[in-house]
PDB file of C-alpha atoms in Angstrom:
ATOM      1  CA  MET H   1     132.978  46.231  95.121  1.00  0.00           C
ATOM      2  CA  THR H   2     130.313  47.762  97.312  1.00  0.00           C
ATOM      3  CA  ARG H   3     131.042  51.083  98.849  1.00  0.00           C
ATOM      4  CA  PRO H   4     130.241  51.827 102.469  1.00  0.00           C
ATOM      5  CA  ALA H   5     127.010  53.660 103.200  1.00  0.00           C
ATOM      6  CA  LEU H   6     127.049  57.401 103.787  1.00  0.00           C
ATOM      7  CA  MET H   7     126.617  57.565 107.527  1.00  0.00           C
ATOM      8  CA  CYS H   8     127.684  61.215 107.826  1.00  0.00           C
ATOM      9  CA  ARG H   9     124.441  63.095 108.439  1.00  0.00           C
ATOM     10  CA  ASN H  10     125.898  66.615 108.565  1.00  0.00           C
ATOM     11  CA  ALA H  11     128.979  67.605 106.590  1.00  0.00           C
ATOM     12  CA  ALA H  12     129.429  70.897 108.478  1.00  0.00           C
ATOM     13  CA  THR H  13     129.539  69.415 111.980  1.00  0.00           C
ATOM     14  CA  GLY H  14     130.717  65.917 111.083  1.00  0.00           C
ATOM     15  CA  LYS H  15     127.757  64.422 112.946  1.00  0.00           C
ATOM     16  CA  ILE H  16     127.159  60.774 112.123  1.00  0.00           C
ATOM     17  CA  GLY H  17     123.599  59.566 111.733  1.00  0.00           C
ATOM     18  CA  SER H  18     122.299  56.376 113.287  1.00  0.00           C
ATOM     19  CA  LEU H  19     120.638  55.264 110.051  1.00  0.00           C
ATOM     20  CA  SER H  20     121.833  55.430 106.483  1.00  0.00           C
ATOM     21  CA  HIS H  21     118.843  56.616 104.483  1.00  0.00           C
ATOM     22  CA  LYS H  22     118.038  55.239 101.069  1.00  0.00           C
ATOM     23  CA  CYS H  23     118.867  56.961  97.838  1.00  0.00           C
ATOM     24  CA  GLN H  24     115.621  57.820  96.049  1.00  0.00           C
ATOM     25  CA  GLU H  25     117.021  57.090  92.604  1.00  0.00           C
ATOM     26  CA  CYS H  26     118.911  53.850  93.314  1.00  0.00           C
ATOM     27  CA  GLY H  27     116.462  52.524  95.900  1.00  0.00           C
ATOM     28  CA  LYS H  28     119.387  51.235  97.979  1.00  0.00           C
ATOM     29  CA  GLN H  29     121.487  52.637 100.800  1.00  0.00           C
ATOM     30  CA  ALA H  30     123.041  55.976  99.905  1.00  0.00           C
ATOM     31  CA  THR H  31     126.730  55.421  99.118  1.00  0.00           C
ATOM     32  CA  SER H  32     129.621  57.657  98.092  1.00  0.00           C
ATOM     33  CA  GLU H  33     128.818  56.647  94.502  1.00  0.00           C
ATOM     34  CA  CYS H  34     125.380  58.274  94.932  1.00  0.00           C
ATOM     35  CA  LEU H  35     127.150  61.411  96.166  1.00  0.00           C
ATOM     36  CA  LYS H  36     129.375  61.457  93.047  1.00  0.00           C
ATOM     37  CA  LYS H  37     126.428  60.905  90.686  1.00  0.00           C
ATOM     38  CA  GLY H  38     124.489  63.716  92.337  1.00  0.00           C
ATOM     39  CA  HIS H  39     121.668  61.599  93.746  1.00  0.00           C
ATOM     40  CA  VAL H  40     122.515  62.755  97.293  1.00  0.00           C
ATOM     41  CA  ALA H  41     124.040  66.083  98.369  1.00  0.00           C
ATOM     42  CA  TYR H  42     124.833  68.127 101.446  1.00  0.00           C
ATOM     43  CA  CYS H  43     122.942  71.401 101.961  1.00  0.00           C
ATOM     44  CA  SER H  44     125.048  74.442 101.101  1.00  0.00           C
ATOM     45  CA  ALA H  45     122.675  77.063 102.567  1.00  0.00           C
ATOM     46  CA  PRO H  46     124.188  79.474 105.112  1.00  0.00           C
ATOM     47  CA  LYS H  47     123.301  78.977 108.784  1.00  0.00           C
ATOM     48  CA  ASN H  48     121.040  81.501 110.460  1.00  0.00           C
ATOM     49  CA  ASN H  49     123.154  84.199 112.181  1.00  0.00           C
ATOM     50  CA  LYS H  50     126.188  81.882 112.276  1.00  0.00           C
ATOM     51  CA  ALA H  51     129.245  81.379 110.113  1.00  0.00           C
ATOM     52  CA  GLY H  52     129.325  78.261 107.961  1.00  0.00           C
ATOM     53  CA  PHE H  53     126.742  76.253 106.092  1.00  0.00           C
ATOM     54  CA  CYS H  54     123.871  73.912 107.010  1.00  0.00           C
ATOM     55  CA  GLY H  55     125.481  70.683 105.727  1.00  0.00           C
ATOM     56  CA  ILE H  56     122.534  68.288 106.203  1.00  0.00           C
ATOM     57  CA  ARG H  57     122.380  65.390 103.706  1.00  0.00           C
ATOM     58  CA  PHE H  58     119.325  65.281 101.423  1.00  0.00           C
ATOM     59  CA  ASN H  59     118.129  63.533  98.269  1.00  0.00           C
ATOM     60  CA  VAL H  60     118.451  65.884  95.303  1.00  0.00           C
ATOM     61  CA  LYS H  61     115.367  64.436  93.583  1.00  0.00           C
ATOM     62  CA  SER H  62     113.210  65.138  96.637  1.00  0.00           C
ATOM     63  CA  ARG H  63     110.351  67.592  96.356  1.00  0.00           C
ATOM     64  CA  GLY H  64     111.705  70.208  98.725  1.00  0.00           C
ATOM     65  CA  GLY H  65     115.439  69.622  99.121  1.00  0.00           C
ATOM     66  CA  CYS H  66     116.861  70.128 102.606  1.00  0.00           C
ATOM     67  CA  MET H  67     114.087  70.069 105.222  1.00  0.00           C
ATOM     68  CA  GLU H  68     115.232  73.414 106.667  1.00  0.00           C
ATOM     69  CA  HIS H  69     116.115  75.076 103.347  1.00  0.00           C
ATOM     70  CA  PRO H  70     113.606  74.117 100.592  1.00  0.00           C
ATOM     71  CA  TYR H  71     114.147  74.694  96.888  1.00  0.00           C
ATOM     72  CA  HIS H  72     111.211  77.091  96.555  1.00  0.00           C
ATOM     73  CA  GLU H  73     112.943  79.533  98.931  1.00  0.00           C
ATOM     74  CA  GLY H  74     115.951  79.630  96.605  1.00  0.00           C
ATOM     75  CA  PHE H  75     118.342  77.324  98.480  1.00  0.00           C
ATOM     76  CA  ASN H  76     120.451  74.574  96.858  1.00  0.00           C
ATOM     77  CA  ARG H  77     119.368  75.461  93.330  1.00  0.00           C
ATOM     78  CA  GLU H  78     122.948  75.218  92.079  1.00  0.00           C
ATOM     79  CA  ILE H  79     123.000  71.564  93.194  1.00  0.00           C
ATOM     80  CA  VAL H  80     119.847  70.816  91.195  1.00  0.00           C
ATOM     81  CA  LYS H  81     121.218  72.685  88.144  1.00  0.00           C
ATOM     82  CA  GLU H  82     124.469  70.738  88.403  1.00  0.00           C
ATOM     83  CA  ARG H  83     122.485  67.489  88.596  1.00  0.00           C
ATOM     84  CA  ARG H  84     120.508  68.456  85.496  1.00  0.00           C
ATOM     85  CA  ALA H  85     123.709  69.144  83.592  1.00  0.00           C
ATOM     86  CA  LYS H  86     124.755  65.533  84.233  1.00  0.00           C
ATOM     87  CA  ASP H  87     121.363  64.176  83.237  1.00  0.00           C
ATOM     88  CA  PRO H  88     119.267  66.538  81.050  1.00  0.00           C
ATOM     89  CA  ASP H  89     116.130  64.426  81.559  1.00  0.00           C
ATOM     90  CA  PHE H  90     116.344  64.774  85.354  1.00  0.00           C
ATOM     91  CA  LYS H  91     113.190  66.114  86.990  1.00  0.00           C
ATOM     92  CA  THR H  92     112.265  66.457  90.643  1.00  0.00           C
ATOM     93  CA  ASP H  93     109.231  64.656  92.063  1.00  0.00           C
ATOM     94  CA  TYR H  94     107.283  67.913  92.049  1.00  0.00           C
ATOM     95  CA  GLU H  95     108.054  68.485  88.363  1.00  0.00           C
ATOM     96  CA  LEU H  96     107.008  64.916  87.563  1.00  0.00           C
ATOM     97  CA  GLU H  97     103.724  65.418  89.444  1.00  0.00           C
ATOM     98  CA  MET H  98     103.064  68.699  87.643  1.00  0.00           C
ATOM     99  CA  ASP H  99     103.807  67.085  84.260  1.00  0.00           C
ATOM    100  CA  ALA H 100     101.407  64.246  85.045  1.00  0.00           C
ATOM    101  CA  LYS H 101      98.767  66.747  86.159  1.00  0.00           C
ATOM    102  CA  THR H 102      99.079  68.828  82.973  1.00  0.00           C
ATOM    103  CA  ARG H 103      98.954  65.682  80.819  1.00  0.00           C
ATOM    104  CA  ALA H 104      95.772  64.580  82.626  1.00  0.00           C
ATOM    105  CA  GLU H 105      94.201  68.036  82.137  1.00  0.00           C
ATOM    106  CA  GLU H 106      95.117  68.062  78.433  1.00  0.00           C
ATOM    107  CA  LYS H 107      93.696  64.564  77.991  1.00  0.00           C
ATOM    108  CA  ALA H 108      90.441  65.553  79.727  1.00  0.00           C
ATOM    109  CA  ALA H 109      90.161  68.674  77.551  1.00  0.00           C
ATOM    110  CA  ALA H 110      90.769  66.631  74.383  1.00  0.00           C
ATOM    111  CA  GLU H 111      88.121  64.084  75.412  1.00  0.00           C
ATOM    112  CA  GLU H 112      85.655  66.892  76.113  1.00  0.00           C
ATOM    113  CA  VAL H 113      86.286  68.448  72.693  1.00  0.00           C
ATOM    114  CA  GLU H 114      85.904  65.068  70.991  1.00  0.00           C
ATOM    115  CA  GLU H 115      82.689  64.369  72.892  1.00  0.00           C
ATOM    116  CA  ARG H 116      81.300  67.777  71.935  1.00  0.00           C
ATOM    117  CA  LEU H 117      82.288  67.215  68.310  1.00  0.00           C
ATOM    118  CA  TYR H 118      80.342  63.965  68.033  1.00  0.00           C
ATOM    119  CA  ASN H 119      77.337  65.307  69.936  1.00  0.00           C
ATOM    120  CA  THR H 120      76.903  68.206  67.517  1.00  0.00           C
ATOM    121  CA  ASP H 121      73.947  67.947  65.150  1.00  0.00           C
ATOM    122  CA  TRP H 122      75.360  68.923  61.769  1.00  0.00           C
ATOM    123  CA  SER H 123      72.042  68.515  59.856  1.00  0.00           C
ATOM    124  CA  LYS H 124      70.513  71.536  58.178  1.00  0.00           C
ATOM    125  CA  PRO H 125      68.193  73.387  60.561  1.00  0.00           C
ATOM    126  CA  GLN H 126      64.509  73.374  59.668  1.00  0.00           C
ATOM    127  CA  PHE H 127      63.005  76.812  59.386  1.00  0.00           C
ATOM    128  CA  HIS H 128      59.519  77.463  60.681  1.00  0.00           C
ATOM    129  CA  ALA H 129      56.754  78.568  58.321  1.00  0.00           C
ATOM    130  CA  LYS H 130      56.121  82.282  58.252  1.00  0.00           C
ATOM    131  CA  ALA H 131      53.337  83.366  60.574  1.00  0.00           C
ATOM    132  CA  THR H 132      50.181  84.826  59.068  1.00  0.00           C
ATOM    133  CA  PRO H 133      49.965  88.609  59.338  1.00  0.00           C
ATOM    134  CA  LYS H 134      47.839  90.020  62.115  1.00  0.00           C
ATOM    135  CA  GLN H 135      44.428  91.319  61.200  1.00  0.00           C
ATOM    136  CA  LYS H 136      43.733  95.028  61.446  1.00  0.00           C
ATOM    137  CA  MET H 137      41.465  96.348  64.136  1.00  0.00           C
ATOM    138  CA  ASN H 138      38.838  98.794  62.982  1.00  0.00           C
ATOM    139  CA  ASN H 139      37.179  99.606  66.268  1.00  0.00           C
ATOM    140  CA  LYS H 140      38.948 101.213  69.207  1.00  0.00           C
ATOM    141  CA  GLN H 141      37.865  98.614  71.729  1.00  0.00           C
ATOM    142  CA  GLY H 142      40.370  96.107  70.407  1.00  0.00           C
ATOM    143  CA  LYS H 143      38.006  93.580  68.896  1.00  0.00           C
ATOM    144  CA  LYS H 144      39.136  91.927  65.718  1.00  0.00           C
ATOM    145  CA  GLN H 145      37.107  92.477  62.594  1.00  0.00           C
ATOM    146  CA  PRO H 146      37.875  89.472  60.356  1.00  0.00           C
ATOM    147  CA  LEU H 147      35.621  90.542  57.505  1.00  0.00           C
ATOM    148  CA  ALA H 148      36.412  94.274  57.575  1.00  0.00           C
ATOM    149  CA  LYS H 149      37.888  94.312  54.055  1.00  0.00           C
ATOM    150  CA  HIS H 150      34.913  92.509  52.608  1.00  0.00           C
ATOM    151  CA  ILE H 151      32.425  94.754  54.385  1.00  0.00           C
ATOM    152  CA  ALA H 152      34.236  97.856  53.091  1.00  0.00           C
ATOM    153  CA  GLN H 153      34.102  96.486  49.527  1.00  0.00           C
ATOM    154  CA  LEU H 154      30.402  95.695  49.840  1.00  0.00           C
ATOM    155  CA  GLN H 155      29.689  99.198  51.098  1.00  0.00           C
ATOM    156  CA  ARG H 156      31.564 100.708  48.155  1.00  0.00           C
ATOM    157  CA  CYS H 157      29.680  98.509  45.730  1.00  0.00           C
ATOM    158  CA  THR H 158      26.315  99.400  47.209  1.00  0.00           C
ATOM    159  CA  ARG H 159      27.112 103.130  47.080  1.00  0.00           C
ATOM    160  CA  ALA H 160      28.218 102.832  43.483  1.00  0.00           C
ATOM    161  CA  SER H 161      25.087 100.911  42.508  1.00  0.00           C
ATOM    162  CA  LYS H 162      22.779 103.526  44.122  1.00  0.00           C
ATOM    163  CA  ARG H 163      24.108 106.247  41.916  1.00  0.00           C
TER     164      ARG H 163
END
């Protein structure tokens, strides 16, 4: 037995809408069964400077909730919590998008780590040969004296032989 569509747009004023919007979870017209299951709800936020409540119908799984009173401003959170109690796996569209985004970021990070791991050269590094020591400079003008040691030895030998 099919139930009639929820044509009541505003529960506070009793205003009837011209269209029956679709339930986001069922994909069909919103019915009283959707209201019982918690797919669709009426906004319970207080009116601005007036007695009563907003009462506009909205899909609970929607990203923002009621168009005038979004979830991120703290309205209708008890409706979402009640819906989650019925179905613990229930997540709003925003939560699903954020989960997908974090999964994509984690996957990209894992691929980057794996790519870095395989691009690493694990072979033993080759050390360069030790450089030859610099030659001493005997004169103050900065010219190198490559044979200074040998000349000094020859001078010593010649002095010793003269004696």
